[in-house]
Structures are given as structure tokens and as C-alpha cells.
Amino acid sequence: MWNPFRRKEKALMAPANNSGWFSLILEPFSGAWQRNIKVDRRSVLAYHAVFSCISLIANDIAKMPIRLMSKDSNGIWKERSSNSISVLKKPNAFQTRIQFYENWLISKLAWGNTYILIIRNNSGQIIEFRVLDPQRVQPLVSDDGDVFYQIGADNMAGLENEIIVPAREIIHDRFNCLYHPLVGLSPIYACGLSAMQGLHIQENSAAFFKNGGKPSGVIKYPGSISEEKAKEIKAAWDTGYSGENSGKTAILSGGADYIPVSMTAADAQTVEQLKMTAEIVCSVYHVPAYKVGVGSVPTQSNIEALELQYYSQCLQTHIESIETLMDEALDLEVNTGAEFDIDVLLRMDTQGRFATYKTAVGSAVMSPNEARRKENLSPVPGGDNPYLQQQNYSLEALARRDAQDNPFANATSQAQPAQSNDDDEAESKALTHGEMYAAKAMLKGIFHERA
């Protein structure tokens, strides 16, 4: 790969405070480190709400097929097949399309940054994309503003030694660049403390029920006792009546009394507190709480509206980012781009879909075969053209009609026949109503006989 150190006059430096942002330990607020209040990223990822939000977003985007779309002369986007972009559907040798985009989103949501190394052949064509470990990558900026990336040794990326590559060889998807445009922040930065609180609530509940649901307390002795005697009594109590021995009958002498001091789970409103921490996590990730099992499911029957809300407030920015970065990496033409098929996500219920097809086909917005194609049905003869009823007129015909002096006059009144002396003769030759009826009946009989 090209080595930027060929130009010795170009010095590279990391963004200010960059090393702290990549640390495993995050400060939930200023001064938390000095007070020994820390957020461990690995522990936070174990909290059910954080785990569910990251998994949900990554899985929902990864399951959407990605296609190469091209705009035709009519301005219609259509799928384009080309062997040169097979890397979109098979990014590398050891990951499927779904695994690759899941890895992309997990890195972005957990670390705030996703780094994709572009692998080229000897001709310079892209043959693979590989997701890098975000802890092994550091952006660098030269004196003249050029961006480079320092990548540590990574066997999965095929790198035996540390290298520095220019920005054109890296796809960098970053999230929440609050402090530096090259360094993204994970949502864990905002919800880490709530996640740790939820974990502590669960740990406390687990210890509480492990103790047989018995609250802790103090042993009250009348008078005073020495510190050594107090430690002896406590050790004897912990050995005989806590843990697996909880619930056994205790015998106290000398006027001693056991007084429970811990609040019960109901007193501490554990369930409400735990729900609150999960809701905070969901709000930071912009995921509807009901999708991760927090809160009640909406009762409205419009599934498409719920999914559209989830798409617009949560998924859309991630989808658009991936599509744009892929377009730039593949150096696609102006009227060509990579797009996820969001119909997989925004699929309506059966009744809603067919009602939509009926309206679209009936109003000539879609042809019957276009509606059938969306349901994976084979086309039928004559179904490639949109249809309208015969009495419908085009806008052009209506415009010509409205341009007349009297648009609502009938054709016979508009046509002014020339005055002639033969008018009386023509009227005398006209058939009466009865004669016309008889002629029609005769013709009908002839047709029946021939049939």
C-alpha cells in the first residue's frame, strides 16, 4: 500500500484527546473518574436494553437486500446487474452480506466508528471489504489537512504489521461527532450510566433472591461490646445464616435482637427503576421501547405506520450513510447508486397491501403485472400496461374542451349546419322512432339465425 512517509515533510498527528475517546472506560459526567464512578463498555453491552437496541438496528438493516440502482432516461430508478459490484453482495471471503452489515452497524453503535478496509487487486479494482477492529485504528491529520488512518496489526484484515493508509483506502462511518469530525461517539456515551444503574439493580435483585428473599440487617446487643467480639458475632452469623443457610433458625442470647435494615424489592420499586433505565437507553438509540420488550405494544392496527416511524427516526440515517459511503468507495456514476430495499422492513399486512394494489391499478398508477411482481407472482398476458375506464378523458382533451367559448355545449348545438332548401326533404327521409326499432329487431333476428 502507498506509504505517506515517502514525503518526510508531511507530519501526521492524531486529533486532540483522541486516545481518551477510544478507551474502554468512559466518564458518564465530568469528574466521575475522580469519584470512582466509571462506565465499563463491556459491562454496558451486557445490559439487556443496550444489547437489544444494537442487535435490533443491526439485524433490521442487515436483512435488507442491497442493490445497484440506475436511473433511466425517464428518471426511473431500476435495478442494474453488473459483475463489477458483486462485492456489495459478497463483501469478503469469510462473511456473508448479512454478517458484514451486522458487523458494520455493531461497530458503529458500540464504538461510534466503523472502519472498512478496501482490498484491491493488481488492477486497482475493489475485490473485498473488511471491517476493522475500531480499537486498532486511529485517524491522523497531516499539516496540510490530508487524512490518513493508522491501522494496527490485524490478521482478520490481512495486516501483519502496523501500516498507515490514505483516507481513500478506508470507509469511515462515524456517529455523533460531537467533539471532532473524524471521531464518532457511541450512544453508550449518553446512556452508559443508566445501563450501569440497571445492571446494579439486577445484581442487587439477584443477590437478594439468592439470599432466599431475606433482607440484610443488624444484630443489636444491649450495652457495649468490643470490636473483636463484634467481628466474631458477625462472622458466625454470616457463616450460619446467610447464603445457602439463609432461612435457618437463629438463636440469640444475652438480649441480642436482629433488626432488618434493607428495603424489600417492592419498597425500592425495583421494577419501575429498571424500566426507567431501559427506556433511557431506548431513547438514546431512538428505538421504540416496545420493540425491545419495554412497555406495552401499541394497539393501533396500522403496522406500516409504526414501521415507518421506526424507519424515519432510527434506521434512515444509518441506511443513508452506508449507501452514500458505498457510492463513494465504488466511484459510481451520478445516476447510479447502491440502495437498500426498505420494502422488506415496511411490508404491510395482507389486507392493506391488496387494498393498495387495487387503488394503484385502478387509478393507472401501476400495471397489473407490477402489482403481481411485488407479490412474487408471474406476469399475465396483457398485464404490462396500466388501464383506465373508457369514459375517462386525458388532461389534454379536457384542456381543448375548456378552451372553447362554451365548453359545456353538446356537439350538435356547436355544429351550425348550412342553411339549405333541401332541409325539408332531408327531414322527410329521416326514419321515425318506430321504424328504427323495427330495423334493430330485424338485424337482431338475422344475427341469431346465423349463430
Short mmCIF file of C-alpha atoms in Angstrom, two decimals:
data_model
loop_
_atom_site.label_atom_id
_atom_site.label_comp_id
_atom_site.label_asym_id
_atom_site.label_seq_id
_atom_site.Cartn_x
_atom_site.Cartn_y
_atom_site.Cartn_z
CA MET A 1 0.00 0.00 0.00
CA TRP A 2 1.05 3.59 -0.56
CA ASN A 3 3.22 4.89 2.27
CA PRO A 4 2.62 8.56 3.19
CA PHE A 5 6.02 8.72 4.88
CA ARG A 6 7.63 8.94 1.45
CA ARG A 7 7.13 12.68 1.93
CA LYS A 8 9.16 13.39 5.03
CA GLU A 9 7.99 16.96 5.18
CA LYS A 10 4.45 15.81 5.94
CA ALA A 11 3.92 15.31 9.69
CA LEU A 12 0.94 13.33 10.98
CA MET A 13 -0.78 13.81 14.30
CA ALA A 14 -3.87 12.36 15.97
CA PRO A 15 -6.90 14.52 16.79
CA ALA A 16 -6.71 16.07 20.23
CA ASN A 17 -7.91 13.82 23.08
CA ASN A 18 -8.49 11.06 20.57
CA SER A 19 -6.91 8.38 22.75
CA GLY A 20 -9.35 9.03 25.57
CA TRP A 21 -12.37 8.57 23.31
CA PHE A 22 -11.23 5.10 22.33
CA SER A 23 -10.73 3.99 25.92
CA LEU A 24 -12.77 1.17 27.37
CA ILE A 25 -13.62 3.36 30.35
CA LEU A 26 -15.96 6.32 29.74
CA GLU A 27 -16.73 9.18 32.09
CA PRO A 28 -20.54 9.45 32.42
CA PHE A 29 -20.06 13.06 33.57
CA SER A 30 -17.19 15.44 34.31
CA GLY A 31 -15.26 14.39 37.41
CA ALA A 32 -16.77 10.89 37.57
CA TRP A 33 -13.34 9.30 37.22
CA GLN A 34 -12.05 11.02 40.36
CA ARG A 35 -15.12 9.85 42.29
CA ASN A 36 -14.55 6.27 41.11
CA ILE A 37 -17.78 6.32 39.10
CA LYS A 38 -16.98 4.68 35.80
CA VAL A 39 -18.80 3.10 32.90
CA ASP A 40 -17.25 -0.11 31.66
CA ARG A 41 -18.19 -0.54 27.99
CA ARG A 42 -18.11 -4.33 28.13
CA SER A 43 -20.41 -4.36 31.16
CA VAL A 44 -22.77 -1.88 29.49
CA LEU A 45 -23.04 -4.11 26.41
CA ALA A 46 -24.29 -6.87 28.72
CA TYR A 47 -27.30 -4.77 29.79
CA HIS A 48 -30.38 -6.15 28.07
CA ALA A 49 -31.66 -2.83 26.68
CA VAL A 50 -28.30 -1.87 25.12
CA PHE A 51 -27.81 -5.37 23.73
CA SER A 52 -31.34 -5.42 22.29
CA CYS A 53 -31.12 -1.95 20.69
CA ILE A 54 -27.81 -2.66 18.98
CA SER A 55 -28.93 -6.11 17.82
CA LEU A 56 -32.28 -4.84 16.57
CA ILE A 57 -30.84 -2.00 14.48
CA ALA A 58 -28.02 -4.12 13.08
CA ASN A 59 -30.29 -7.04 12.19
CA ASP A 60 -33.05 -4.92 10.63
CA ILE A 61 -30.62 -3.15 8.30
CA ALA A 62 -28.56 -6.24 7.50
CA LYS A 63 -31.62 -8.22 6.41
CA MET A 64 -32.44 -5.66 3.68
CA PRO A 65 -31.01 -6.68 0.30
CA ILE A 66 -28.67 -4.07 -1.15
CA ARG A 67 -28.94 -3.42 -4.88
CA LEU A 68 -27.20 -1.37 -7.54
CA MET A 69 -29.80 1.04 -8.94
CA SER A 70 -29.51 3.14 -12.08
CA LYS A 71 -31.73 5.97 -13.34
CA ASP A 72 -33.02 5.54 -16.89
CA SER A 73 -33.88 8.24 -19.43
CA ASN A 74 -37.34 8.65 -17.88
CA GLY A 75 -35.88 9.33 -14.44
CA ILE A 76 -36.99 5.92 -13.08
CA TRP A 77 -34.63 4.03 -10.76
CA LYS A 78 -34.21 0.40 -11.86
CA GLU A 79 -32.01 -2.40 -10.59
CA ARG A 80 -28.85 -2.92 -12.54
CA SER A 81 -26.88 -6.12 -12.72
CA SER A 82 -23.10 -5.92 -13.00
CA ASN A 83 -20.27 -8.23 -12.07
CA SER A 84 -18.17 -5.25 -11.03
CA ILE A 85 -20.28 -4.66 -7.90
CA SER A 86 -20.51 -8.26 -6.70
CA VAL A 87 -18.63 -7.01 -3.63
CA LEU A 88 -21.93 -5.49 -2.44
CA LYS A 89 -23.50 -8.94 -2.08
CA LYS A 90 -20.34 -10.83 -1.08
CA PRO A 91 -18.10 -8.31 0.70
CA ASN A 92 -15.32 -10.75 1.61
CA ALA A 93 -14.40 -14.41 1.70
CA PHE A 94 -15.38 -15.13 5.32
CA GLN A 95 -18.58 -13.10 5.77
CA THR A 96 -21.98 -13.18 4.14
CA ARG A 97 -23.75 -9.97 3.23
CA ILE A 98 -25.84 -10.10 6.41
CA GLN A 99 -22.85 -10.79 8.66
CA PHE A 100 -20.86 -7.97 7.06
CA TYR A 101 -23.51 -5.28 7.55
CA GLU A 102 -24.30 -6.54 11.05
CA ASN A 103 -20.62 -6.15 11.91
CA TRP A 104 -20.65 -2.68 10.34
CA LEU A 105 -23.58 -1.50 12.46
CA ILE A 106 -22.42 -3.15 15.70
CA SER A 107 -19.06 -1.40 15.45
CA LYS A 108 -20.75 1.94 14.79
CA LEU A 109 -23.34 1.65 17.57
CA ALA A 110 -20.98 0.22 20.19
CA TRP A 111 -17.88 2.31 19.43
CA GLY A 112 -19.17 5.24 17.40
CA ASN A 113 -16.91 4.41 14.44
CA THR A 114 -16.79 1.80 11.71
CA TYR A 115 -13.63 1.37 9.66
CA ILE A 116 -13.79 -0.66 6.45
CA LEU A 117 -10.52 -1.52 4.72
CA ILE A 118 -10.77 -1.58 0.91
CA ILE A 119 -8.89 -4.52 -0.65
CA ARG A 120 -7.91 -4.13 -4.32
CA ASN A 121 -6.37 -6.44 -6.91
CA ASN A 122 -3.34 -5.64 -9.04
CA SER A 123 -5.56 -3.73 -11.46
CA GLY A 124 -6.87 -1.45 -8.74
CA GLN A 125 -10.36 -2.97 -8.74
CA ILE A 126 -12.14 -3.50 -5.42
CA ILE A 127 -12.43 -7.17 -4.57
CA GLU A 128 -13.17 -7.13 -0.82
CA PHE A 129 -14.36 -5.01 2.10
CA ARG A 130 -13.14 -5.91 5.59
CA VAL A 131 -14.42 -4.45 8.86
CA LEU A 132 -11.52 -3.42 11.10
CA ASP A 133 -11.31 -3.55 14.86
CA PRO A 134 -12.07 0.06 15.91
CA GLN A 135 -9.58 -0.21 18.79
CA ARG A 136 -6.76 -0.81 16.29
CA VAL A 137 -7.49 2.20 14.06
CA GLN A 138 -6.63 5.84 14.66
CA PRO A 139 -7.27 8.75 12.28
CA LEU A 140 -4.34 11.03 11.55
CA VAL A 141 -4.25 14.51 10.04
CA SER A 142 -1.26 15.95 8.17
CA ASP A 143 -0.04 19.53 8.29
CA ASP A 144 -1.84 20.36 5.04
CA GLY A 145 -5.13 18.77 6.20
CA ASP A 146 -4.92 15.41 4.44
CA VAL A 147 -6.44 12.49 6.37
CA PHE A 148 -4.75 9.16 6.94
CA TYR A 149 -5.51 6.12 9.10
CA GLN A 150 -3.06 4.23 11.26
CA ILE A 151 -4.05 0.55 11.44
CA GLY A 152 -2.53 -1.88 13.90
CA ALA A 153 -1.64 -5.43 13.03
CA ASP A 154 -4.83 -7.39 12.37
CA ASN A 155 -4.85 -10.93 10.98
CA MET A 156 -8.52 -10.70 10.01
CA ALA A 157 -7.68 -7.72 7.81
CA GLY A 158 -4.61 -9.44 6.39
CA LEU A 159 -2.22 -6.98 8.07
CA GLU A 160 0.87 -8.47 9.70
CA ASN A 161 2.33 -5.12 10.73
CA GLU A 162 1.09 -1.65 11.57
CA ILE A 163 0.54 0.49 8.48
CA ILE A 164 -0.71 3.96 7.59
CA VAL A 165 -3.07 4.30 4.63
CA PRO A 166 -4.69 7.33 2.97
CA ALA A 167 -8.35 8.08 3.52
CA ARG A 168 -9.31 6.81 0.05
CA GLU A 169 -8.49 3.24 1.16
CA ILE A 170 -10.78 3.40 4.22
CA ILE A 171 -14.55 3.67 4.52
CA HIS A 172 -15.11 5.56 7.77
CA ASP A 173 -18.70 5.65 9.03
CA ARG A 174 -18.85 7.73 12.20
CA PHE A 175 -21.69 8.59 14.54
CA ASN A 176 -22.30 11.61 16.81
CA CYS A 177 -19.15 13.59 16.02
CA LEU A 178 -19.66 15.98 18.91
CA TYR A 179 -16.01 16.89 19.54
CA HIS A 180 -14.09 16.13 16.36
CA PRO A 181 -15.30 15.47 12.78
CA LEU A 182 -13.11 12.37 12.47
CA VAL A 183 -14.06 10.77 15.79
CA GLY A 184 -17.54 9.46 16.45
CA LEU A 185 -19.13 8.84 19.82
CA SER A 186 -21.18 5.80 20.65
CA PRO A 187 -24.66 6.24 22.17
CA ILE A 188 -23.16 4.48 25.18
CA TYR A 189 -21.58 7.84 25.99
CA ALA A 190 -25.07 9.15 26.79
CA CYS A 191 -26.77 6.06 28.20
CA GLY A 192 -23.86 4.28 29.88
CA LEU A 193 -24.72 5.48 33.39
CA SER A 194 -28.36 4.35 33.02
CA ALA A 195 -27.15 0.97 31.79
CA MET A 196 -24.82 0.60 34.76
CA GLN A 197 -27.66 1.55 37.09
CA GLY A 198 -29.84 -1.13 35.52
CA LEU A 199 -27.07 -3.69 35.90
CA HIS A 200 -26.63 -2.80 39.57
CA ILE A 201 -30.39 -3.17 40.12
CA GLN A 202 -30.29 -6.62 38.54
CA GLU A 203 -27.22 -7.62 40.53
CA ASN A 204 -28.86 -6.46 43.75
CA SER A 205 -32.04 -8.35 42.93
CA ALA A 206 -30.05 -11.47 42.09
CA ALA A 207 -28.21 -11.28 45.42
CA PHE A 208 -31.47 -10.60 47.23
CA PHE A 209 -33.17 -13.69 45.86
CA LYS A 210 -30.01 -15.75 46.21
CA ASN A 211 -30.30 -14.94 49.90
CA GLY A 212 -33.74 -16.52 49.90
CA GLY A 213 -35.56 -13.22 49.68
CA LYS A 214 -34.44 -12.33 53.21
CA PRO A 215 -33.30 -8.73 53.80
CA SER A 216 -30.00 -8.00 55.49
CA GLY A 217 -29.92 -6.37 58.91
CA VAL A 218 -28.02 -5.70 62.14
CA ILE A 219 -27.70 -7.58 65.41
CA LYS A 220 -28.44 -5.26 68.31
CA TYR A 221 -26.76 -6.01 71.62
CA PRO A 222 -27.62 -4.25 74.85
CA GLY A 223 -24.69 -2.40 76.29
CA SER A 224 -21.31 -2.23 74.60
CA ILE A 225 -19.09 -4.93 73.14
CA SER A 226 -15.52 -4.88 71.88
CA GLU A 227 -14.65 -4.62 68.22
CA GLU A 228 -13.13 -8.09 68.28
CA LYS A 229 -16.32 -9.55 69.75
CA ALA A 230 -18.46 -7.76 67.16
CA LYS A 231 -16.40 -9.24 64.30
CA GLU A 232 -16.71 -12.67 65.84
CA ILE A 233 -20.51 -12.41 66.09
CA LYS A 234 -20.78 -11.12 62.50
CA ALA A 235 -18.60 -13.92 61.14
CA ALA A 236 -20.63 -16.53 63.00
CA TRP A 237 -23.89 -15.04 61.67
CA ASP A 238 -22.66 -14.88 58.06
CA THR A 239 -21.45 -18.47 58.22
CA GLY A 240 -24.56 -19.94 59.81
CA TYR A 241 -27.45 -17.87 58.47
CA SER A 242 -26.57 -16.28 55.09
CA GLY A 243 -26.24 -17.56 51.54
CA GLU A 244 -27.33 -21.19 51.28
CA ASN A 245 -28.04 -21.22 55.03
CA SER A 246 -30.48 -18.34 54.75
CA GLY A 247 -33.80 -19.05 56.42
CA LYS A 248 -32.41 -21.31 59.13
CA THR A 249 -33.46 -20.75 62.71
CA ALA A 250 -31.12 -18.49 64.67
CA ILE A 251 -30.71 -18.39 68.45
CA LEU A 252 -29.64 -15.11 70.05
CA SER A 253 -28.65 -14.78 73.71
CA GLY A 254 -27.80 -12.01 76.08
CA GLY A 255 -30.71 -9.82 74.98
CA ALA A 256 -29.48 -9.58 71.37
CA ASP A 257 -32.01 -8.69 68.69
CA TYR A 258 -31.93 -8.94 64.86
CA ILE A 259 -33.26 -5.86 63.04
CA PRO A 260 -33.61 -5.94 59.19
CA VAL A 261 -32.47 -2.70 57.56
CA SER A 262 -32.61 -3.29 53.79
CA MET A 263 -35.70 -2.34 51.85
CA THR A 264 -37.61 -5.05 50.08
CA ALA A 265 -37.88 -5.16 46.29
CA ALA A 266 -41.39 -3.69 46.48
CA ASP A 267 -40.25 -0.85 48.77
CA ALA A 268 -37.43 0.11 46.44
CA GLN A 269 -39.71 -0.06 43.35
CA THR A 270 -37.13 -2.16 41.59
CA VAL A 271 -39.29 -2.90 38.56
CA GLU A 272 -40.07 0.77 37.92
CA GLN A 273 -36.44 1.79 38.28
CA LEU A 274 -35.28 -0.96 35.96
CA LYS A 275 -37.90 0.03 33.38
CA MET A 276 -36.80 3.66 33.57
CA THR A 277 -33.16 2.79 32.83
CA ALA A 278 -34.21 0.68 29.83
CA GLU A 279 -36.41 3.47 28.48
CA ILE A 280 -33.49 5.92 28.71
CA VAL A 281 -31.32 3.54 26.69
CA CYS A 282 -34.05 3.18 24.05
CA SER A 283 -34.45 6.96 23.79
CA VAL A 284 -30.71 7.40 23.17
CA TYR A 285 -30.73 4.80 20.39
CA HIS A 286 -34.06 6.21 19.06
CA VAL A 287 -35.64 2.75 19.20
CA PRO A 288 -39.33 2.46 20.16
CA ALA A 289 -39.33 0.91 23.62
CA TYR A 290 -41.90 -1.77 22.76
CA LYS A 291 -39.53 -3.23 20.15
CA VAL A 292 -37.07 -4.33 22.84
CA GLY A 293 -39.69 -5.59 25.28
CA VAL A 294 -40.02 -2.42 27.35
CA GLY A 295 -43.54 -1.05 27.72
CA SER A 296 -46.74 -2.10 26.03
CA VAL A 297 -47.15 -2.69 22.30
CA PRO A 298 -49.26 -0.01 20.51
CA THR A 299 -52.82 -1.15 19.92
CA GLN A 300 -53.26 0.52 16.53
CA SER A 301 -53.56 -1.91 13.63
CA ASN A 302 -51.56 0.15 11.11
CA ILE A 303 -48.32 -1.81 11.13
CA GLU A 304 -46.88 0.18 8.25
CA ALA A 305 -47.25 3.46 10.14
CA LEU A 306 -45.37 2.04 13.14
CA GLU A 307 -42.58 0.68 10.97
CA LEU A 308 -42.37 3.95 9.03
CA GLN A 309 -41.93 5.86 12.30
CA TYR A 310 -39.20 3.44 13.39
CA TYR A 311 -37.51 3.80 9.98
CA SER A 312 -37.58 7.61 9.91
CA GLN A 313 -36.43 8.24 13.49
CA CYS A 314 -33.92 5.42 13.87
CA LEU A 315 -32.84 3.49 10.78
CA GLN A 316 -32.85 6.04 7.98
CA THR A 317 -29.69 7.91 8.96
CA HIS A 318 -27.70 4.65 9.22
CA ILE A 319 -29.06 3.37 5.89
CA GLU A 320 -28.35 6.61 4.05
CA SER A 321 -24.83 6.73 5.50
CA ILE A 322 -23.97 3.24 4.26
CA GLU A 323 -25.43 3.92 0.81
CA THR A 324 -23.52 7.19 0.42
CA LEU A 325 -20.22 5.71 1.59
CA MET A 326 -20.63 2.74 -0.77
CA ASP A 327 -21.28 5.08 -3.70
CA GLU A 328 -18.10 6.99 -2.94
CA ALA A 329 -15.98 3.87 -2.38
CA LEU A 330 -17.13 2.23 -5.62
CA ASP A 331 -16.80 5.53 -7.50
CA LEU A 332 -20.24 5.12 -9.07
CA GLU A 333 -21.67 7.37 -11.75
CA VAL A 334 -24.01 10.24 -10.93
CA ASN A 335 -27.18 8.37 -11.92
CA THR A 336 -26.11 5.11 -10.27
CA GLY A 337 -26.14 4.22 -6.60
CA ALA A 338 -26.31 1.44 -4.02
CA GLU A 339 -29.65 1.22 -2.23
CA PHE A 340 -31.16 -0.98 0.45
CA ASP A 341 -34.56 -2.47 -0.32
CA ILE A 342 -36.60 -0.97 2.52
CA ASP A 343 -39.77 -2.75 1.34
CA VAL A 344 -38.54 -5.70 3.39
CA LEU A 345 -39.00 -3.58 6.51
CA LEU A 346 -42.08 -1.56 5.53
CA ARG A 347 -44.15 -4.53 4.40
CA MET A 348 -47.84 -4.04 5.19
CA ASP A 349 -50.33 -6.67 6.27
CA THR A 350 -52.00 -8.72 3.53
CA GLN A 351 -55.28 -6.79 3.55
CA GLY A 352 -53.51 -3.44 3.44
CA ARG A 353 -51.22 -4.49 0.60
CA PHE A 354 -54.01 -5.73 -1.65
CA ALA A 355 -56.13 -2.66 -0.95
CA THR A 356 -53.19 -0.52 -2.02
CA TYR A 357 -52.69 -2.57 -5.19
CA LYS A 358 -56.38 -2.24 -6.05
CA THR A 359 -56.24 1.53 -5.74
CA ALA A 360 -52.95 1.84 -7.65
CA VAL A 361 -54.03 -0.42 -10.53
CA GLY A 362 -57.50 1.11 -10.70
CA SER A 363 -56.04 4.61 -10.99
CA ALA A 364 -53.47 3.53 -13.62
CA VAL A 365 -50.53 4.30 -11.32
CA MET A 366 -49.41 0.67 -11.58
CA SER A 367 -49.97 -2.03 -14.16
CA PRO A 368 -51.41 -5.38 -13.03
CA ASN A 369 -48.08 -7.10 -13.61
CA GLU A 370 -46.25 -4.54 -11.47
CA ALA A 371 -48.59 -5.34 -8.59
CA ARG A 372 -48.15 -9.07 -9.18
CA ARG A 373 -44.38 -8.69 -9.22
CA LYS A 374 -44.45 -7.20 -5.71
CA GLU A 375 -46.19 -10.37 -4.52
CA ASN A 376 -43.67 -12.57 -6.36
CA LEU A 377 -46.31 -13.70 -8.85
CA SER A 378 -45.61 -14.40 -12.51
CA PRO A 379 -46.87 -11.88 -15.10
CA VAL A 380 -50.05 -12.46 -17.10
CA PRO A 381 -50.66 -11.66 -20.78
CA GLY A 382 -51.87 -8.11 -21.29
CA GLY A 383 -50.91 -7.02 -17.79
CA ASP A 384 -47.94 -4.82 -18.65
CA ASN A 385 -50.00 -1.70 -19.43
CA PRO A 386 -51.89 0.50 -16.97
CA TYR A 387 -55.67 0.59 -17.55
CA LEU A 388 -58.39 3.18 -17.07
CA GLN A 389 -62.11 3.15 -17.75
CA GLN A 390 -63.28 4.28 -21.19
CA GLN A 391 -65.21 7.32 -20.01
CA ASN A 392 -62.06 8.87 -18.54
CA TYR A 393 -60.50 11.62 -20.64
CA SER A 394 -56.93 12.82 -20.82
CA LEU A 395 -55.97 16.20 -19.43
CA GLU A 396 -55.04 17.32 -22.92
CA ALA A 397 -58.54 16.52 -24.25
CA LEU A 398 -60.15 18.31 -21.32
CA ALA A 399 -57.94 21.34 -21.91
CA ARG A 400 -59.03 21.55 -25.54
CA ARG A 401 -62.65 21.31 -24.45
CA ASP A 402 -62.26 24.05 -21.85
CA ALA A 403 -60.62 26.34 -24.41
CA GLN A 404 -63.90 26.62 -26.30
CA ASP A 405 -66.23 29.56 -25.83
CA ASN A 406 -68.96 27.29 -24.49
CA PRO A 407 -67.22 24.14 -23.15
CA PHE A 408 -70.44 22.51 -21.92
CA ALA A 409 -72.41 22.82 -25.18
CA ASN A 410 -73.14 19.49 -26.93
CA ALA A 411 -71.72 18.67 -30.32
CA THR A 412 -74.97 19.16 -32.26
CA SER A 413 -75.52 22.65 -30.88
CA GLN A 414 -71.90 23.59 -31.58
CA ALA A 415 -72.15 22.46 -35.20
CA GLN A 416 -74.07 25.05 -37.21
CA PRO A 417 -75.36 23.32 -40.41
CA ALA A 418 -75.52 25.35 -43.58
CA GLN A 419 -78.97 26.67 -44.47
CA SER A 420 -80.34 24.79 -47.48
CA ASN A 421 -83.60 24.44 -49.31
CA ASP A 422 -83.19 20.68 -49.03
CA ASP A 423 -83.72 20.64 -45.22
CA ASP A 424 -87.37 19.73 -45.53
CA GLU A 425 -86.53 16.91 -47.92
CA ALA A 426 -83.87 15.53 -45.52
CA GLU A 427 -86.28 15.57 -42.61
CA SER A 428 -88.90 13.71 -44.65
CA LYS A 429 -86.38 10.99 -45.39
CA ALA A 430 -85.38 10.52 -41.76
CA LEU A 431 -86.57 7.32 -40.05
CA THR A 432 -89.17 7.58 -37.37
CA HIS A 433 -88.54 6.07 -33.92
CA GLY A 434 -90.78 3.11 -34.66
CA GLU A 435 -89.05 2.39 -37.95
CA MET A 436 -85.63 2.43 -36.24
CA TYR A 437 -86.87 -0.03 -33.58
CA ALA A 438 -88.16 -2.40 -36.26
CA ALA A 439 -84.87 -2.25 -38.15
CA LYS A 440 -82.90 -3.14 -35.00
CA ALA A 441 -85.21 -6.09 -34.27
CA MET A 442 -84.78 -7.37 -37.81
CA LEU A 443 -80.98 -7.16 -37.57
CA LYS A 444 -81.02 -8.98 -34.25
CA GLY A 445 -83.06 -11.80 -35.75
CA ILE A 446 -80.63 -12.14 -38.65
CA PHE A 447 -77.68 -12.42 -36.25
CA HIS A 448 -79.48 -15.11 -34.21
CA GLU A 449 -80.23 -17.16 -37.33
CA ARG A 450 -76.57 -17.01 -38.39
CA ALA A 451 -75.46 -18.07 -34.96
#
